């Protein structure tokens, strides 16, 4: 929770109990490994899990930033601590996430948004430069994304090879054809 929420706000819980769910999935992996070992050697195994252990192990890059460089992570809202832009942006009809993982993808985002002039600008051309100019870049990108719909941005980014997607309400997610086609199947 200490990592979740706006920088000037209080810690926030995630909308779903992900530590509980993922610890359960790791439990299944442990059980499968124990069954495979039993099949191989005939010996049983002990599977031991704790929510705390999994939660700490799942800190991923946030934990590694601390272990490798002593950087204590802090709440950043929806922004990624190491990659820019990798966060939520406004759209004309809601919000989207742009997950721009490298400099080539950044150039593609700039092309999609009509910001080609800044792609090669030393202020933004590399991820470290973008990180140092995060707030300004967020504003420039937001000005462009808020003029387009979630769907339009999604398809344009997908076509340019940039990960991203609409941030859907639960209603929108369930109404999506990828989900609704499974719900409408007769059993």
PDB file of C-alpha atoms in Angstrom:
ATOM      1  CA  UNK A   1       0.000   0.000   0.000  1.00  0.00           C
ATOM      2  CA  UNK A   2       2.920   2.336   0.648  1.00  0.00           C
ATOM      3  CA  UNK A   3       3.651   2.320  -3.099  1.00  0.00           C
ATOM      4  CA  UNK A   4       0.049   2.802  -4.197  1.00  0.00           C
ATOM      5  CA  UNK A   5      -1.688   6.157  -4.467  1.00  0.00           C
ATOM      6  CA  UNK A   6      -0.897   9.726  -5.357  1.00  0.00           C
ATOM      7  CA  UNK A   7       2.440  11.170  -4.176  1.00  0.00           C
ATOM      8  CA  UNK A   8       0.819  13.598  -1.743  1.00  0.00           C
ATOM      9  CA  UNK A   9      -1.922  11.213  -0.608  1.00  0.00           C
ATOM     10  CA  UNK A  10      -2.149   8.413   1.880  1.00  0.00           C
ATOM     11  CA  UNK A  11      -1.272   4.803   1.032  1.00  0.00           C
ATOM     12  CA  UNK A  12      -4.017   3.094  -0.964  1.00  0.00           C
ATOM     13  CA  UNK A  13      -5.065  -0.504  -1.299  1.00  0.00           C
ATOM     14  CA  UNK A  14      -5.279  -2.012  -4.743  1.00  0.00           C
ATOM     15  CA  UNK A  15      -8.819  -2.645  -5.977  1.00  0.00           C
ATOM     16  CA  UNK A  16      -8.356  -6.430  -5.883  1.00  0.00           C
ATOM     17  CA  UNK A  17      -6.556  -8.492  -3.226  1.00  0.00           C
ATOM     18  CA  UNK A  18      -3.722  -9.364  -5.615  1.00  0.00           C
ATOM     19  CA  UNK A  19      -1.360 -10.679  -2.942  1.00  0.00           C
ATOM     20  CA  UNK A  20      -4.015 -13.195  -1.859  1.00  0.00           C
ATOM     21  CA  UNK A  21      -4.746 -14.262  -5.418  1.00  0.00           C
ATOM     22  CA  UNK A  22      -1.131 -14.531  -6.543  1.00  0.00           C
ATOM     23  CA  UNK A  23      -0.056 -16.333  -3.379  1.00  0.00           C
ATOM     24  CA  UNK A  24      -2.758 -18.875  -4.213  1.00  0.00           C
ATOM     25  CA  UNK A  25      -1.402 -19.212  -7.745  1.00  0.00           C
ATOM     26  CA  UNK A  26       2.106 -19.729  -6.386  1.00  0.00           C
ATOM     27  CA  UNK A  27       0.570 -22.362  -4.112  1.00  0.00           C
ATOM     28  CA  UNK A  28      -0.748 -24.197  -7.152  1.00  0.00           C
ATOM     29  CA  UNK A  29       2.710 -24.009  -8.759  1.00  0.00           C
ATOM     30  CA  UNK A  30       4.202 -25.422  -5.548  1.00  0.00           C
ATOM     31  CA  UNK A  31       1.661 -28.244  -5.485  1.00  0.00           C
ATOM     32  CA  UNK A  32       2.355 -29.061  -9.131  1.00  0.00           C
ATOM     33  CA  UNK A  33       6.094 -29.129  -8.436  1.00  0.00           C
ATOM     34  CA  UNK A  34       5.497 -31.389  -5.407  1.00  0.00           C
ATOM     35  CA  UNK A  35       3.371 -33.747  -7.505  1.00  0.00           C
ATOM     36  CA  UNK A  36       6.045 -33.838 -10.220  1.00  0.00           C
ATOM     37  CA  UNK A  37       8.687 -34.659  -7.585  1.00  0.00           C
ATOM     38  CA  UNK A  38       6.473 -37.376  -6.122  1.00  0.00           C
ATOM     39  CA  UNK A  39       6.082 -38.869  -9.590  1.00  0.00           C
ATOM     40  CA  UNK A  40       9.836 -38.707 -10.187  1.00  0.00           C
ATOM     41  CA  UNK A  41      11.171 -39.806  -6.797  1.00  0.00           C
ATOM     42  CA  UNK A  42       8.195 -41.157  -4.881  1.00  0.00           C
ATOM     43  CA  UNK A  43       8.821 -38.637  -2.085  1.00  0.00           C
ATOM     44  CA  UNK A  44       6.296 -36.134  -0.853  1.00  0.00           C
ATOM     45  CA  UNK A  45       7.035 -32.424  -0.455  1.00  0.00           C
ATOM     46  CA  UNK A  46       6.018 -29.647   1.908  1.00  0.00           C
ATOM     47  CA  UNK A  47       4.619 -26.454   0.330  1.00  0.00           C
ATOM     48  CA  UNK A  48       4.887 -23.393   2.602  1.00  0.00           C
ATOM     49  CA  UNK A  49       3.515 -19.984   1.588  1.00  0.00           C
ATOM     50  CA  UNK A  50       2.857 -16.709   3.354  1.00  0.00           C
ATOM     51  CA  UNK A  51       1.128 -13.604   2.103  1.00  0.00           C
ATOM     52  CA  UNK A  52       3.904 -11.427   3.518  1.00  0.00           C
ATOM     53  CA  UNK A  53       6.671 -13.419   1.837  1.00  0.00           C
ATOM     54  CA  UNK A  54       4.916 -13.257  -1.508  1.00  0.00           C
ATOM     55  CA  UNK A  55       4.133  -9.544  -1.137  1.00  0.00           C
ATOM     56  CA  UNK A  56       7.794  -8.728  -0.505  1.00  0.00           C
ATOM     57  CA  UNK A  57       9.007 -11.011  -3.316  1.00  0.00           C
ATOM     58  CA  UNK A  58       6.556  -9.361  -5.734  1.00  0.00           C
ATOM     59  CA  UNK A  59       7.991  -5.879  -5.233  1.00  0.00           C
ATOM     60  CA  UNK A  60       9.798  -6.436  -8.540  1.00  0.00           C
ATOM     61  CA  UNK A  61      11.582  -3.323  -9.814  1.00  0.00           C
ATOM     62  CA  UNK A  62      10.579  -1.304  -6.745  1.00  0.00           C
ATOM     63  CA  UNK A  63      12.375  -3.738  -4.446  1.00  0.00           C
ATOM     64  CA  UNK A  64      15.322  -3.972  -6.837  1.00  0.00           C
ATOM     65  CA  UNK A  65      15.629  -0.173  -7.007  1.00  0.00           C
ATOM     66  CA  UNK A  66      16.087  -0.235  -3.238  1.00  0.00           C
ATOM     67  CA  UNK A  67      18.371  -3.272  -3.081  1.00  0.00           C
ATOM     68  CA  UNK A  68      20.626  -2.139  -5.940  1.00  0.00           C
ATOM     69  CA  UNK A  69      20.716   1.595  -5.347  1.00  0.00           C
ATOM     70  CA  UNK A  70      19.258   2.330  -1.939  1.00  0.00           C
ATOM     71  CA  UNK A  71      16.384   4.262  -3.537  1.00  0.00           C
ATOM     72  CA  UNK A  72      13.380   4.184  -1.252  1.00  0.00           C
ATOM     73  CA  UNK A  73      10.358   4.018  -3.563  1.00  0.00           C
ATOM     74  CA  UNK A  74       7.507   6.455  -3.106  1.00  0.00           C
ATOM     75  CA  UNK A  75       3.963   6.752  -4.399  1.00  0.00           C
ATOM     76  CA  UNK A  76       3.849   8.024  -7.967  1.00  0.00           C
ATOM     77  CA  UNK A  77       0.175   7.678  -8.805  1.00  0.00           C
ATOM     78  CA  UNK A  78      -0.031   5.750 -12.064  1.00  0.00           C
ATOM     79  CA  UNK A  79       3.481   6.555 -13.282  1.00  0.00           C
ATOM     80  CA  UNK A  80       6.242   3.956 -13.590  1.00  0.00           C
ATOM     81  CA  UNK A  81       9.297   4.714 -11.457  1.00  0.00           C
ATOM     82  CA  UNK A  82      11.855   3.791 -14.132  1.00  0.00           C
ATOM     83  CA  UNK A  83      10.230   4.251 -17.542  1.00  0.00           C
ATOM     84  CA  UNK A  84       8.768   7.435 -19.055  1.00  0.00           C
ATOM     85  CA  UNK A  85       6.096   7.660 -20.416  1.00  0.00           C
ATOM     86  CA  UNK A  86       4.604   4.578 -18.834  1.00  0.00           C
ATOM     87  CA  UNK A  87       1.441   5.772 -17.154  1.00  0.00           C
ATOM     88  CA  UNK A  88      -2.169   6.833 -17.430  1.00  0.00           C
ATOM     89  CA  UNK A  89      -3.193   9.658 -19.756  1.00  0.00           C
ATOM     90  CA  UNK A  90      -6.561  11.317 -20.345  1.00  0.00           C
ATOM     91  CA  UNK A  91      -8.584  10.491 -23.451  1.00  0.00           C
ATOM     92  CA  UNK A  92     -11.672  12.232 -24.774  1.00  0.00           C
ATOM     93  CA  UNK A  93     -13.862   9.480 -23.307  1.00  0.00           C
ATOM     94  CA  UNK A  94     -11.901   8.243 -20.294  1.00  0.00           C
ATOM     95  CA  UNK A  95      -8.331   7.211 -19.648  1.00  0.00           C
ATOM     96  CA  UNK A  96      -5.684   5.057 -21.275  1.00  0.00           C
ATOM     97  CA  UNK A  97      -2.313   3.723 -20.301  1.00  0.00           C
ATOM     98  CA  UNK A  98       0.697   4.125 -22.525  1.00  0.00           C
ATOM     99  CA  UNK A  99       3.441   1.630 -21.694  1.00  0.00           C
ATOM    100  CA  UNK A 100       6.358   3.053 -23.642  1.00  0.00           C
ATOM    101  CA  UNK A 101       9.232   0.731 -22.792  1.00  0.00           C
ATOM    102  CA  UNK A 102      12.082   2.081 -24.922  1.00  0.00           C
ATOM    103  CA  UNK A 103      13.298   4.961 -27.075  1.00  0.00           C
ATOM    104  CA  UNK A 104      11.971   3.463 -30.329  1.00  0.00           C
ATOM    105  CA  UNK A 105       8.529   3.179 -28.802  1.00  0.00           C
ATOM    106  CA  UNK A 106       8.784   6.766 -27.594  1.00  0.00           C
ATOM    107  CA  UNK A 107       9.489   7.918 -31.146  1.00  0.00           C
ATOM    108  CA  UNK A 108       6.429   5.933 -32.262  1.00  0.00           C
ATOM    109  CA  UNK A 109       4.260   7.541 -29.544  1.00  0.00           C
ATOM    110  CA  UNK A 110       5.431  10.940 -30.781  1.00  0.00           C
ATOM    111  CA  UNK A 111       4.498  10.042 -34.361  1.00  0.00           C
ATOM    112  CA  UNK A 112       1.048   8.766 -33.319  1.00  0.00           C
ATOM    113  CA  UNK A 113       0.377  11.947 -31.343  1.00  0.00           C
ATOM    114  CA  UNK A 114       1.764  14.366 -33.921  1.00  0.00           C
ATOM    115  CA  UNK A 115       4.732  15.200 -31.706  1.00  0.00           C
ATOM    116  CA  UNK A 116       7.469  14.078 -34.086  1.00  0.00           C
ATOM    117  CA  UNK A 117       9.539  17.183 -33.372  1.00  0.00           C
ATOM    118  CA  UNK A 118      10.228  16.153 -29.771  1.00  0.00           C
ATOM    119  CA  UNK A 119      11.218  12.544 -30.520  1.00  0.00           C
ATOM    120  CA  UNK A 120      14.795  13.551 -31.301  1.00  0.00           C
ATOM    121  CA  UNK A 121      14.976  16.476 -28.887  1.00  0.00           C
ATOM    122  CA  UNK A 122      17.755  15.706 -26.354  1.00  0.00           C
ATOM    123  CA  UNK A 123      15.340  16.771 -23.610  1.00  0.00           C
ATOM    124  CA  UNK A 124      13.203  13.688 -24.348  1.00  0.00           C
ATOM    125  CA  UNK A 125      15.137  11.407 -26.739  1.00  0.00           C
ATOM    126  CA  UNK A 126      16.324   8.937 -24.093  1.00  0.00           C
ATOM    127  CA  UNK A 127      14.556   7.407 -21.132  1.00  0.00           C
ATOM    128  CA  UNK A 128      16.928   9.039 -18.585  1.00  0.00           C
ATOM    129  CA  UNK A 129      16.271  12.430 -20.206  1.00  0.00           C
ATOM    130  CA  UNK A 130      12.518  11.806 -20.176  1.00  0.00           C
ATOM    131  CA  UNK A 131      12.732  10.798 -16.521  1.00  0.00           C
ATOM    132  CA  UNK A 132      14.391  14.097 -15.696  1.00  0.00           C
ATOM    133  CA  UNK A 133      11.707  15.994 -17.596  1.00  0.00           C
ATOM    134  CA  UNK A 134       8.753  13.808 -16.629  1.00  0.00           C
ATOM    135  CA  UNK A 135       6.275  16.529 -15.611  1.00  0.00           C
ATOM    136  CA  UNK A 136       6.757  18.627 -18.728  1.00  0.00           C
ATOM    137  CA  UNK A 137       6.499  15.589 -20.993  1.00  0.00           C
ATOM    138  CA  UNK A 138       3.360  14.372 -19.210  1.00  0.00           C
ATOM    139  CA  UNK A 139       1.708  17.703 -19.961  1.00  0.00           C
ATOM    140  CA  UNK A 140       2.724  17.660 -23.630  1.00  0.00           C
ATOM    141  CA  UNK A 141       1.426  14.127 -24.144  1.00  0.00           C
ATOM    142  CA  UNK A 142      -1.773  14.767 -22.162  1.00  0.00           C
ATOM    143  CA  UNK A 143      -2.633  17.739 -24.391  1.00  0.00           C
ATOM    144  CA  UNK A 144      -2.679  15.370 -27.385  1.00  0.00           C
ATOM    145  CA  UNK A 145      -4.266  12.263 -25.849  1.00  0.00           C
ATOM    146  CA  UNK A 146      -7.236  14.134 -24.400  1.00  0.00           C
ATOM    147  CA  UNK A 147      -8.291  15.023 -27.966  1.00  0.00           C
ATOM    148  CA  UNK A 148      -8.757  11.388 -29.026  1.00  0.00           C
ATOM    149  CA  UNK A 149     -10.920   8.494 -27.878  1.00  0.00           C
ATOM    150  CA  UNK A 150      -9.602   5.496 -25.975  1.00  0.00           C
ATOM    151  CA  UNK A 151     -10.320   3.189 -28.892  1.00  0.00           C
ATOM    152  CA  UNK A 152      -8.669   5.468 -31.440  1.00  0.00           C
ATOM    153  CA  UNK A 153      -5.551   5.781 -29.290  1.00  0.00           C
ATOM    154  CA  UNK A 154      -5.439   2.045 -28.604  1.00  0.00           C
ATOM    155  CA  UNK A 155      -5.562   1.111 -32.279  1.00  0.00           C
ATOM    156  CA  UNK A 156      -3.066   3.828 -33.266  1.00  0.00           C
ATOM    157  CA  UNK A 157      -0.603   2.760 -30.562  1.00  0.00           C
ATOM    158  CA  UNK A 158      -1.076  -0.919 -31.368  1.00  0.00           C
ATOM    159  CA  UNK A 159      -0.399  -0.203 -35.035  1.00  0.00           C
ATOM    160  CA  UNK A 160       2.792   1.613 -34.059  1.00  0.00           C
ATOM    161  CA  UNK A 161       4.005  -1.251 -31.874  1.00  0.00           C
ATOM    162  CA  UNK A 162       3.502   0.569 -28.571  1.00  0.00           C
ATOM    163  CA  UNK A 163       1.864  -1.283 -25.678  1.00  0.00           C
ATOM    164  CA  UNK A 164      -1.105   0.472 -24.172  1.00  0.00           C
ATOM    165  CA  UNK A 165      -4.791   0.198 -23.681  1.00  0.00           C
ATOM    166  CA  UNK A 166      -8.013   1.670 -22.497  1.00  0.00           C
ATOM    167  CA  UNK A 167      -8.659   1.730 -18.796  1.00  0.00           C
ATOM    168  CA  UNK A 168     -12.088   0.197 -18.702  1.00  0.00           C
ATOM    169  CA  UNK A 169     -14.746   0.177 -16.060  1.00  0.00           C
ATOM    170  CA  UNK A 170     -15.808  -3.306 -14.954  1.00  0.00           C
ATOM    171  CA  UNK A 171     -18.909  -2.846 -17.130  1.00  0.00           C
ATOM    172  CA  UNK A 172     -16.775  -1.961 -20.180  1.00  0.00           C
ATOM    173  CA  UNK A 173     -14.388  -4.867 -19.561  1.00  0.00           C
ATOM    174  CA  UNK A 174     -17.212  -7.411 -19.352  1.00  0.00           C
ATOM    175  CA  UNK A 175     -18.929  -5.924 -22.413  1.00  0.00           C
ATOM    176  CA  UNK A 176     -15.697  -6.258 -24.453  1.00  0.00           C
ATOM    177  CA  UNK A 177     -16.118  -8.842 -27.221  1.00  0.00           C
ATOM    178  CA  UNK A 178     -13.135 -10.821 -25.916  1.00  0.00           C
ATOM    179  CA  UNK A 179     -15.033 -11.412 -22.658  1.00  0.00           C
ATOM    180  CA  UNK A 180     -18.658 -11.308 -23.780  1.00  0.00           C
ATOM    181  CA  UNK A 181     -18.084 -13.950 -26.466  1.00  0.00           C
ATOM    182  CA  UNK A 182     -17.095 -16.374 -23.719  1.00  0.00           C
ATOM    183  CA  UNK A 183     -20.023 -15.389 -21.523  1.00  0.00           C
ATOM    184  CA  UNK A 184     -22.515 -15.942 -24.339  1.00  0.00           C
ATOM    185  CA  UNK A 185     -21.354 -19.460 -25.222  1.00  0.00           C
ATOM    186  CA  UNK A 186     -23.764 -22.263 -24.498  1.00  0.00           C
ATOM    187  CA  UNK A 187     -22.338 -25.019 -22.337  1.00  0.00           C
TER     188      UNK A 187
END
